[in-house]
Coordinates of C-alpha atoms and ligand atoms in Angstrom, one line a residue:
M1 CA 8.7 8.6 45.8
A2 CA 6.0 10.3 44.4
N3 CA 2.9 11.1 47.2
S4 CA 0.5 8.3 46.8
A5 CA -2.4 10.4 46.8
A6 CA -1.2 12.6 43.6
G7 CA -4.6 13.4 41.9
I8 CA -7.0 12.0 44.4
S9 CA -9.2 15.4 44.5
W10 CA -12.9 16.0 44.9
D11 CA -15.4 16.2 42.3
L12 CA -17.7 18.9 43.7
G13 CA -20.1 18.6 40.3
D14 CA -22.7 17.4 42.7
L15 CA -23.0 21.2 44.1
F16 CA -21.9 23.3 41.2
T17 CA -19.5 22.9 38.2
S18 CA -17.7 26.3 38.7
H19 CA -16.6 29.3 40.2
D20 CA -18.5 31.0 37.4
D21 CA -21.4 28.6 37.1
P22 CA -24.3 30.4 36.5
R23 CA -26.5 28.1 38.6
I24 CA -24.6 30.0 41.7
A25 CA -25.8 33.3 40.6
S26 CA -29.5 32.2 39.8
T27 CA -29.5 30.2 43.1
L28 CA -28.6 33.1 45.0
D29 CA -31.5 35.7 42.9
D30 CA -33.9 32.5 43.7
C31 CA -33.1 32.8 46.9
R32 CA -33.8 36.7 46.9
A33 CA -36.9 36.5 45.6
R34 CA -38.0 33.6 47.7
A35 CA -37.0 35.7 50.9
D36 CA -38.8 38.7 49.4
R37 CA -42.2 36.5 49.1
F38 CA -41.4 34.9 52.4
E39 CA -40.9 38.4 54.4
R40 CA -44.2 39.8 53.0
E41 CA -46.2 36.8 53.8
F42 CA -45.0 35.9 57.4
R43 CA -44.4 39.2 58.9
P44 CA -48.1 39.8 59.2
V45 CA -48.5 36.2 60.3
L46 CA -45.6 35.7 63.4
A47 CA -47.2 39.7 64.3
R48 CA -50.7 37.8 65.3
G49 CA -48.7 36.9 68.8
N50 CA -50.5 34.6 71.0
G51 CA -53.3 34.2 67.7
L52 CA -50.3 32.4 66.0
S53 CA -51.8 28.9 65.1
A54 CA -49.2 25.8 64.4
E55 CA -50.0 25.1 60.9
D56 CA -49.0 28.7 60.4
L57 CA -46.0 28.4 62.3
L58 CA -45.1 25.0 60.3
N59 CA -45.5 26.7 57.0
G60 CA -43.4 29.4 57.8
I61 CA -40.5 27.0 59.0
L62 CA -41.1 24.7 56.1
Q63 CA -40.3 27.8 53.8
W64 CA -37.8 29.3 55.9
E65 CA -35.8 25.8 56.1
A66 CA -35.6 25.0 52.2
I67 CA -34.3 28.7 51.3
N68 CA -31.5 28.1 54.0
E69 CA -31.1 24.6 52.7
A70 CA -30.2 26.8 49.1
L71 CA -28.2 28.9 50.4
G72 CA -26.1 26.2 52.3
R73 CA -25.3 24.4 49.2
V74 CA -24.0 28.1 47.3
G75 CA -22.1 29.0 50.7
S76 CA -21.1 25.1 50.6
Y77 CA -19.8 25.3 47.6
A78 CA -17.8 28.6 48.0
G79 CA -16.1 27.6 51.0
L80 CA -14.8 23.8 49.7
L81 CA -13.5 25.8 46.6
Y82 CA -11.6 28.3 48.1
A83 CA -10.0 25.3 50.5
T84 CA -8.8 24.1 47.4
D85 CA -7.3 26.7 46.6
T86 CA -7.0 29.9 49.0
A87 CA -4.6 31.5 47.1
K88 CA -6.9 31.6 44.0
P89 CA -8.0 35.0 42.9
E90 CA -11.3 33.7 41.7
Y91 CA -11.9 31.7 44.8
Q92 CA -11.5 34.4 47.2
N93 CA -13.4 36.7 45.4
L94 CA -16.4 33.8 45.4
E95 CA -16.6 33.2 48.7
Q96 CA -16.6 36.7 49.8
H97 CA -19.6 37.5 47.8
V98 CA -21.4 34.6 48.0
E99 CA -21.0 35.5 51.7
Q100 CA -21.7 39.0 51.7
R101 CA -25.1 37.8 49.6
S102 CA -26.3 34.9 52.0
T103 CA -26.0 37.5 55.0
E104 CA -28.4 39.8 52.9
I105 CA -30.9 37.0 52.4
R106 CA -30.3 35.3 55.9
N107 CA -30.8 38.9 57.7
Q108 CA -34.3 39.1 55.4
L109 CA -35.3 36.2 57.3
L110 CA -33.9 36.9 60.4
F111 CA -37.5 38.6 61.8
F112 CA -38.8 35.1 61.5
E113 CA -36.7 33.6 64.6
L114 CA -36.8 36.8 66.1
E115 CA -40.4 37.3 66.4
W116 CA -40.5 33.3 67.5
L117 CA -38.3 34.8 70.2
T118 CA -40.2 37.5 71.1
L119 CA -43.5 35.5 71.6
D120 CA -44.4 34.9 75.3
D121 CA -43.7 31.7 76.8
A122 CA -47.4 30.2 76.7
T123 CA -47.5 30.8 73.1
A124 CA -44.4 29.2 72.6
D125 CA -45.0 26.5 75.2
R126 CA -48.8 25.6 72.9
L127 CA -46.9 25.5 69.8
V128 CA -44.3 23.0 70.8
D129 CA -46.1 20.5 72.0
D130 CA -48.7 21.2 69.0
P131 CA -48.2 17.3 67.3
L132 CA -47.8 19.3 64.2
L133 CA -44.7 20.6 64.6
A134 CA -43.1 17.6 66.3
A135 CA -40.6 17.6 63.7
Y136 CA -39.3 21.0 64.6
R137 CA -39.8 20.7 68.5
H138 CA -36.2 20.5 69.6
F139 CA -35.3 22.9 67.1
L140 CA -37.8 25.4 68.3
K141 CA -37.2 24.9 71.8
N142 CA -33.1 25.2 71.4
L143 CA -34.4 28.6 69.6
R144 CA -35.6 30.0 72.4
R145 CA -32.9 29.1 75.0
Y146 CA -31.1 32.3 73.0
R147 CA -33.7 34.9 73.8
P148 CA -32.0 36.4 76.7
H149 CA -29.1 36.9 74.3
T150 CA -30.3 38.2 71.3
L151 CA -30.5 41.4 70.1
T152 CA -33.0 43.6 68.4
E153 CA -33.5 42.7 64.5
A154 CA -32.1 46.2 63.4
E155 CA -29.0 45.1 65.7
E156 CA -28.5 41.6 64.6
K157 CA -28.7 42.7 60.9
V158 CA -25.9 45.3 61.5
I159 CA -24.0 43.0 63.4
N160 CA -24.1 40.0 60.9
E161 CA -23.4 42.5 57.7
K162 CA -20.1 44.2 59.4
D163 CA -19.3 40.7 60.6
N164 CA -18.0 40.1 57.1
T165 CA -15.5 43.1 57.2
G166 CA -15.1 42.7 61.0
R167 CA -14.2 39.3 62.1
N168 CA -14.8 37.3 59.7
A169 CA -12.1 39.6 57.7
F170 CA -9.7 38.6 60.7
G171 CA -10.5 34.8 60.0
R172 CA -9.9 35.3 56.4
L173 CA -6.4 37.2 56.8
F174 CA -5.2 34.3 59.3
S175 CA -6.3 31.6 56.6
E176 CA -4.4 33.5 54.2
I177 CA -1.5 34.2 56.3
T178 CA -0.9 30.6 57.8
S179 CA -1.9 28.9 54.6
S180 CA 0.7 30.8 52.0
L181 CA 3.9 30.6 54.9
T182 CA 6.6 28.6 53.3
F183 CA 9.3 27.2 55.5
P184 CA 13.0 26.6 54.5
L185 CA 14.2 23.6 55.5
E186 CA 17.4 21.3 54.9
R187 CA 17.2 18.1 54.5
D188 CA 20.0 15.5 52.9
G189 CA 22.1 18.5 51.8
Q190 CA 19.3 19.9 49.9
K191 CA 17.5 23.1 50.5
E192 CA 13.1 22.8 50.5
N193 CA 10.1 25.1 51.1
L194 CA 7.8 23.1 52.9
N195 CA 4.0 24.2 54.0
L196 CA 2.9 24.4 56.9
S197 CA 1.3 20.8 57.3
Q198 CA 4.3 19.4 55.7
M199 CA 6.0 20.9 58.6
L200 CA 4.6 19.6 61.4
S201 CA 4.6 15.8 59.6
L202 CA 8.6 16.2 60.5
L203 CA 7.8 15.9 64.2
H204 CA 6.5 12.4 63.6
E205 CA 10.2 11.7 61.9
T206 CA 13.0 9.0 63.0
D207 CA 15.5 11.9 63.2
R208 CA 15.8 13.5 66.0
A209 CA 17.9 16.4 64.7
L210 CA 15.4 16.8 61.8
R211 CA 12.5 16.9 64.4
Q212 CA 14.1 19.6 66.2
R213 CA 15.0 21.8 63.0
A214 CA 11.9 21.2 61.8
M215 CA 10.3 22.3 65.1
E216 CA 12.8 25.6 65.6
T217 CA 12.0 26.6 62.3
V218 CA 8.1 26.3 62.7
Y219 CA 8.6 28.5 65.5
D220 CA 11.0 31.0 63.9
V221 CA 8.8 31.5 60.8
L222 CA 5.9 32.0 62.7
A223 CA 7.3 34.4 64.9
Q224 CA 8.4 36.7 61.9
H225 CA 4.8 37.0 61.3
G226 CA 4.2 37.5 65.0
Q227 CA 2.8 41.1 64.8
V228 CA 0.1 40.2 62.5
L229 CA -0.7 37.3 64.3
T230 CA -1.2 38.3 67.6
F231 CA -3.1 41.6 66.8
I232 CA -5.6 39.3 64.7
Y233 CA -6.1 37.0 68.1
D234 CA -6.1 40.1 70.3
N235 CA -8.7 41.4 68.1
L236 CA -10.6 38.3 68.0
V237 CA -10.6 38.1 71.8
Q238 CA -11.7 41.7 72.1
D239 CA -14.6 41.2 69.4
H240 CA -15.5 38.2 71.6
L241 CA -15.8 39.8 74.9
T242 CA -17.8 43.0 73.3
M243 CA -20.2 40.6 72.3
D244 CA -20.5 38.9 75.2
R245 CA -21.5 42.4 77.4
L246 CA -23.8 42.8 74.2
R247 CA -25.4 39.6 74.6
R248 CA -25.4 39.3 78.1
Y249 CA -23.1 36.4 78.4
A250 CA -21.8 35.8 81.7
D251 CA -18.6 34.1 80.7
P252 CA -16.4 34.2 77.3
M253 CA -17.5 29.5 77.3
Q254 CA -21.2 30.3 77.8
Q255 CA -22.4 31.2 73.9
R256 CA -20.8 27.7 73.4
N257 CA -21.9 25.7 76.3
L258 CA -25.4 26.6 74.6
F259 CA -24.6 26.6 71.3
N260 CA -22.9 22.7 72.2
E261 CA -26.6 22.0 74.2
I262 CA -24.0 21.2 77.1
D263 CA -24.3 22.3 80.5
G264 CA -21.3 24.5 81.7
H265 CA -21.5 22.3 84.7
A266 CA -20.6 18.9 82.9
V267 CA -18.3 20.7 80.8
T268 CA -16.3 22.2 84.2
T269 CA -16.4 18.3 85.2
M270 CA -15.2 17.2 82.4
M271 CA -12.0 19.3 82.3
E272 CA -11.2 19.3 85.7
V273 CA -11.0 14.9 85.5
A274 CA -8.7 15.1 82.7
E275 CA -6.5 17.9 84.5
S276 CA -6.5 15.1 87.6
N277 CA -5.0 12.5 85.2
H278 CA -2.3 14.4 84.4
K279 CA 0.2 11.7 86.0
L280 CA -0.8 9.3 83.3
A281 CA 0.6 11.3 80.6
Q282 CA 3.5 12.0 82.8
D283 CA 4.5 8.4 83.1
Y284 CA 3.9 7.9 79.7
F285 CA 6.4 10.3 78.5
Q286 CA 8.9 9.1 81.1
L287 CA 8.4 5.5 79.4
K288 CA 9.0 7.0 75.8
A289 CA 12.3 8.6 77.0
K290 CA 13.2 5.4 78.3
L291 CA 12.4 3.8 74.9
L292 CA 14.1 6.4 73.3
G293 CA 17.0 6.1 74.6
L294 CA 16.6 9.8 76.5
P295 CA 17.0 11.2 80.0
R296 CA 14.0 13.7 79.3
L297 CA 11.5 14.1 76.3
A298 CA 11.8 17.5 74.5
L299 CA 8.7 18.5 72.9
Y300 CA 10.1 17.5 69.4
D301 CA 10.7 14.2 70.8
Q302 CA 6.9 13.8 71.9
Y303 CA 5.4 12.1 68.4
A304 CA 8.9 10.6 67.2
P305 CA 8.1 7.0 66.3
V306 CA 8.7 4.1 68.9
G307 CA 8.7 0.2 67.8
A308 CA 9.0 -0.7 64.4
E309 CA 9.8 2.0 61.7
A310 CA 6.3 2.9 60.4
Q311 CA 6.1 1.7 56.6
P312 CA 5.0 4.1 54.2
F313 CA 1.5 3.8 53.5
R314 CA 0.1 4.5 50.2
Y315 CA -3.6 6.0 49.6
Q316 CA -4.9 3.1 48.3
Q317 CA -3.6 0.5 51.0
A318 CA -5.3 3.4 53.6
E319 CA -8.6 2.8 51.2
E320 CA -8.7 -1.0 51.6
T321 CA -8.1 -1.3 55.4
I322 CA -10.2 1.3 56.1
L323 CA -13.5 -0.2 54.4
K324 CA -12.2 -3.9 55.8
A325 CA -12.1 -1.9 59.4
F326 CA -15.5 -0.6 59.0
E327 CA -16.8 -3.5 57.1
A328 CA -16.1 -5.8 60.5
F329 CA -18.5 -3.3 62.5
T330 CA -21.1 -3.4 60.0
P331 CA -21.5 -3.6 56.5
K332 CA -23.6 -0.9 56.3
F333 CA -20.3 1.6 56.7
R334 CA -18.3 -0.4 54.5
E335 CA -21.0 0.4 52.4
L336 CA -21.6 4.0 53.1
S337 CA -17.3 4.8 52.8
G338 CA -17.3 3.2 50.0
E339 CA -18.8 5.8 48.4
F340 CA -16.9 8.4 49.3
F341 CA -13.5 7.1 47.4
A342 CA -15.6 5.5 44.5
K343 CA -17.3 8.8 43.9
H344 CA -14.4 11.4 44.4
W345 CA -16.0 12.8 47.4
I346 CA -12.4 13.0 48.7
D347 CA -9.6 15.8 48.2
A348 CA -6.6 14.1 49.7
E349 CA -3.7 15.5 47.5
I350 CA -0.9 17.9 48.8
R351 CA -1.0 21.3 47.0
K352 CA 0.2 24.7 47.4
G353 CA -2.3 26.8 48.5
K354 CA -4.8 24.3 49.5
R355 CA -5.8 24.4 53.2
G356 CA -4.2 22.7 55.9
G357 CA -5.6 19.7 58.2
A358 CA -8.2 17.9 56.9
F359 CA -12.3 18.5 57.6
C360 CA -15.7 16.6 56.4
A361 CA -18.4 19.4 55.4
S362 CA -22.4 18.0 54.8
P363 CA -23.6 20.4 52.8
S364 CA -27.4 19.5 52.8
P365 CA -29.5 16.6 54.0
Q366 CA -30.3 15.9 50.2
L367 CA -26.6 15.9 49.3
H368 CA -23.5 13.7 50.5
P369 CA -21.0 15.2 52.4
Y370 CA -17.5 16.3 50.8
I371 CA -14.0 15.6 52.4
L372 CA -10.7 17.3 52.7
C373 CA -7.2 16.2 54.0
N374 CA -3.5 16.1 52.7
Y375 CA -2.6 13.0 52.4
D376 CA 0.9 12.2 53.1
D377 CA 1.4 8.4 53.0
N378 CA 1.6 8.0 56.9
L379 CA -0.4 5.8 59.5
R380 CA -1.6 9.0 61.1
D381 CA -2.9 10.0 57.7
V382 CA -4.9 7.1 57.5
M383 CA -6.7 7.7 60.9
T384 CA -7.3 11.3 59.5
V385 CA -9.3 9.5 56.9
A386 CA -11.2 7.5 58.8
H387 CA -11.6 10.1 61.2
E388 CA -13.4 11.8 58.2
L389 CA -14.9 9.1 57.0
G390 CA -16.5 9.0 60.4
H391 CA -18.0 12.5 59.9
G392 CA -18.6 11.4 56.4
M393 CA -20.8 8.6 57.4
H394 CA -22.7 10.6 60.1
G395 CA -23.4 13.0 57.6
C396 CA -25.0 10.3 55.7
L397 CA -27.2 8.3 58.4
S398 CA -28.4 11.5 59.1
R399 CA -29.9 12.3 55.9
K400 CA -33.6 11.2 56.5
Q401 CA -33.7 14.2 59.0
S402 CA -34.5 17.5 57.3
Y403 CA -32.2 20.5 57.2
F404 CA -32.8 22.3 60.5
N405 CA -32.4 18.8 61.8
Y406 CA -29.0 17.6 60.3
D407 CA -26.3 18.9 62.2
T408 CA -25.4 17.4 65.5
P409 CA -23.7 20.4 67.9
L410 CA -20.0 20.1 68.2
T411 CA -20.2 18.1 71.5
T412 CA -21.2 15.4 69.6
A413 CA -19.6 16.0 66.0
E414 CA -16.8 14.1 66.7
T415 CA -18.0 10.7 68.2
A416 CA -18.6 9.4 64.7
S417 CA -15.2 10.2 63.5
V418 CA -13.1 9.1 66.6
F419 CA -15.3 5.9 66.8
A420 CA -14.4 5.3 63.3
E421 CA -10.6 5.7 64.3
M422 CA -10.7 3.2 66.9
L423 CA -12.1 0.8 64.6
V424 CA -9.2 1.1 62.3
F425 CA -6.9 1.2 65.1
D426 CA -8.6 -2.2 66.3
H427 CA -8.1 -3.9 63.2
L428 CA -4.6 -2.7 62.4
L429 CA -3.7 -3.8 65.8
A430 CA -5.4 -7.0 65.4
Q431 CA -3.7 -7.7 62.0
Q432 CA 0.2 -7.3 63.5
S433 CA 1.8 -10.4 65.4
D434 CA 5.1 -8.1 65.3
P435 CA 5.6 -7.3 69.1
Q436 CA 7.7 -4.1 67.5
V437 CA 4.7 -3.1 64.7
R438 CA 2.5 -2.9 67.5
V439 CA 4.3 -0.9 69.9
A440 CA 4.3 1.5 67.3
L441 CA 0.8 1.4 67.0
L442 CA -0.5 1.6 70.8
A443 CA 1.8 4.6 71.1
G444 CA 0.8 5.7 68.5
K445 CA -3.0 5.6 69.9
I446 CA -1.9 6.4 73.0
E447 CA -0.3 9.9 71.8
D448 CA -3.2 10.5 69.5
I449 CA -6.0 10.0 72.6
F450 CA -3.6 12.1 74.8
A451 CA -3.6 14.9 72.1
T452 CA -7.3 15.2 72.6
V453 CA -7.5 14.5 76.2
F454 CA -5.1 16.5 77.4
R455 CA -3.6 18.9 74.6
Q456 CA -7.0 20.2 73.9
N457 CA -8.0 20.5 77.3
V458 CA -5.0 22.5 77.7
L459 CA -6.4 24.4 74.9
T460 CA -9.3 25.4 76.2
R461 CA -7.6 26.2 79.8
F462 CA -5.0 28.4 77.8
E463 CA -8.2 30.4 76.0
E464 CA -9.8 30.7 79.5
A465 CA -6.6 32.4 80.3
V466 CA -6.5 34.7 77.3
F467 CA -9.7 35.9 77.8
A468 CA -9.2 36.5 81.4
A469 CA -6.2 38.7 80.6
R470 CA -8.1 40.5 77.9
Q471 CA -10.3 41.5 80.4
E472 CA -7.5 43.7 82.0
Q473 CA -5.7 45.0 79.1
R474 CA -4.6 44.6 75.3
L475 CA -2.7 41.2 74.9
T476 CA 0.8 41.3 73.7
A477 CA 2.7 38.1 72.0
E478 CA 4.7 37.8 75.5
A479 CA 1.4 37.8 76.9
I480 CA 0.1 35.6 75.2
G481 CA 3.3 33.4 75.2
K482 CA 3.5 33.2 78.9
L483 CA 0.1 32.0 79.0
W484 CA 0.5 29.4 76.5
F485 CA 3.5 28.2 78.5
D486 CA 1.7 28.1 81.9
A487 CA -1.3 26.3 80.5
N488 CA 1.2 23.5 78.7
G489 CA 3.3 23.1 81.4
K490 CA 0.6 21.9 84.1
Y491 CA 0.2 19.0 81.2
Y492 CA 4.0 18.1 80.6
G493 CA 4.8 18.9 84.1
D494 CA 9.0 18.0 84.6
A495 CA 8.3 15.0 82.0
V496 CA 8.6 17.5 78.7
E497 CA 10.7 20.0 78.1
M498 CA 9.4 23.2 75.9
P499 CA 11.8 24.9 73.8
E500 CA 11.8 28.5 74.1
G501 CA 10.4 29.4 70.6
Y502 CA 6.9 27.4 71.9
R503 CA 5.9 30.3 73.3
W504 CA 4.6 31.2 69.9
G505 CA 2.7 27.2 69.5
W506 CA -0.7 29.2 69.9
S507 CA -0.6 31.3 66.9
Y508 CA -1.2 29.1 63.8
I509 CA -3.7 27.3 65.8
P510 CA -7.0 28.1 63.7
H511 CA -10.0 27.6 66.3
F512 CA -8.5 29.9 68.1
I513 CA -9.5 32.1 65.6
H514 CA -12.4 30.3 63.6
S515 CA -14.4 28.9 66.8
R516 CA -13.4 30.1 69.9
F517 CA -13.9 27.4 72.5
Y518 CA -14.4 24.4 70.2
C519 CA -11.4 22.3 71.5
Y520 CA -13.0 20.9 74.3
S521 CA -15.8 19.0 72.5
Y522 CA -12.8 16.9 70.9
V523 CA -12.3 16.1 74.8
F524 CA -15.6 15.6 75.2
G525 CA -15.7 13.5 71.8
Q526 CA -13.0 11.1 72.6
L527 CA -13.8 10.5 76.2
L528 CA -17.5 9.3 75.3
V529 CA -16.0 7.3 72.4
L530 CA -13.7 5.4 74.6
A531 CA -16.9 4.5 77.0
L532 CA -19.0 3.4 73.9
Y533 CA -16.3 1.7 72.7
R534 CA -16.2 -0.4 75.3
M535 CA -19.8 -0.8 75.5
Y536 CA -19.3 -2.1 72.3
K537 CA -16.6 -4.6 73.1
D538 CA -18.9 -5.6 75.8
E539 CA -22.1 -5.7 74.3
G540 CA -20.5 -7.5 70.5
R541 CA -23.1 -6.8 68.1
S542 CA -25.8 -5.9 70.3
F543 CA -24.5 -2.2 70.1
V544 CA -24.5 -1.6 66.4
P545 CA -28.6 -0.6 65.8
K546 CA -28.2 1.4 69.1
Y547 CA -25.0 3.2 67.7
L548 CA -26.4 3.3 64.2
A549 CA -30.1 5.6 65.7
L550 CA -27.5 7.5 67.5
L551 CA -25.8 8.6 64.2
E552 CA -29.4 8.5 62.5
A553 CA -30.8 11.0 64.8
G554 CA -28.5 13.5 63.8
G555 CA -29.3 17.1 65.3
S556 CA -32.8 16.1 66.2
A557 CA -32.2 15.7 69.5
S558 CA -29.8 17.2 72.5
P559 CA -26.9 15.3 72.7
D560 CA -27.8 14.6 76.5
E561 CA -31.1 13.0 75.3
L562 CA -29.8 10.8 72.6
L563 CA -26.9 9.6 75.0
K564 CA -29.1 8.9 77.9
A565 CA -30.7 6.4 75.3
L566 CA -27.1 4.4 75.7
G567 CA -27.4 4.7 79.4
V568 CA -24.4 7.7 79.3
D569 CA -24.4 10.6 82.1
V570 CA -22.4 13.6 81.0
R571 CA -22.6 15.0 84.8
D572 CA -21.0 12.3 86.2
W573 CA -17.5 12.2 87.1
N574 CA -17.1 8.3 86.7
F575 CA -18.4 8.4 83.1
W576 CA -15.7 11.0 82.3
Q577 CA -13.0 8.9 84.7
K578 CA -14.1 5.3 82.5
G579 CA -12.5 7.2 79.4
F580 CA -8.9 7.4 81.3
E581 CA -9.6 3.8 83.0
E582 CA -9.8 2.8 78.8
A583 CA -6.9 5.1 78.2
R584 CA -4.7 3.2 81.3
G585 CA -5.3 0.1 79.9
L586 CA -3.7 1.2 76.5
V587 CA -0.6 2.1 78.6
A588 CA -0.7 -0.7 80.4
E589 CA -0.9 -3.3 77.3
L590 CA 2.3 -1.0 75.9
E591 CA 4.1 -1.5 79.2
K592 CA 3.6 -5.3 78.7
L593 CA 5.0 -5.6 75.1
I594 CA 8.3 -3.6 76.1
Ligands
LIG1 ZN1 -13.5 15.7 63.7

């Protein structure tokens, strides 16, 4: 049966019409001209030092923000187009061209931020507290935190320009390799060539031999590209370490924590709480082995279906289900999400060359977000769409914020998405009376939560280990593979057997390449949502406006401040443990059903 999402592609027309739309060049030219004027006008203004007035600073921020907003649109368009077909030379060219020109223009604007950082504390405090700048108070204060880690303007400019052919180029190489990989697979006597996301999807099949073959094939093919993938990763880790030294970061995660606006101690506490709960996962894996009639799980059994065979979920069904689930929370959610389907803001079909996985891009508060996924007619993909729509709704609700206050740091960026998944999950569970289907749903949710709170935590521990090892020497495939095995072994324990090929399990994970130490944000998001969802269940309707206010605030305050309004303290061990108690509740519910 044809994939139900065939033909579901997005219409990027609200950004630009095609890769050769003349407005792309004219927007870039216009940004360039505005940047010239901006530099001429504001260099002398910022140079006034402690004589700088709040009015002048505000005037500068508004112009700076407007140029960035316009550049953001062009950059988003080029990135989104490239994601639709990473193999198309026109799209590759556009992406690279836009990246280069934007860098030049951003470089020209750079002085503004750097001058803001060179102001003495007394002047900065006076300006930050000025009511005229109230809307940018958080933004300005946030920038000041980078003061000890910022280099001179000339140095920053060189880094930005060289990054395009340096670390960004390695990132592109990684994307081009992993999205063009094909995996030969024999199924029902037919030989097929599948892409990576199709292969990973096979790990959810009922047929054990197929799952095993799929997993082994994935690692075989990755191993064939092992030399390049290892080289890319090793190089990026070293690049990161070099920049840490130059920017005076004390440890490899510090920059990410700063960016996430989260205190390193809160992250450490969260990670330790996760590790102290590994037994919960291992008990579940043993339970699952029993359900599957196996003495012990192998890694390729981890996501094997249990309970009633999952029915194919057509895309149109997914839309209906998701909208109903959202509506039950608040009609506002249905209204916001409905637009994504109706107005073609989602690219769902599976195509060759298209970027794998799923994401939501929110280019600007003056515009709506876009969603990309690879919809494969199953329940997991329903959840993926719900997840991305959560981001999408967040992007819509925070449109009342200005560009600089629009995005949230990663720590809270996954709140809306994971919460949206919970809504859809609960809706589906409530609809089902067949205990076997309930088993399947619950097991799916538990595995999903574990894949986030435990596995993403493992990924972060692995990154820490890799960075520590790179301080000593260049990384080999063997060394990385061993660190990967060690980190995973602590999670799976004796409960899950890891096949030898899994030593390549690290090599296709884009976060390690494009956004290092990102993964703990998923842990943060999932545990936070489990706690928030508990609040929603306890408080009912009265929770909804508080939650909407959280999303509407966008990035206008730090996660800490935003979450305090909901009574959350991220430094508290017990807060994180609460999330695991919710997960334990789900496992107990499943045990009851069995
Ligand atoms: Zn997400």
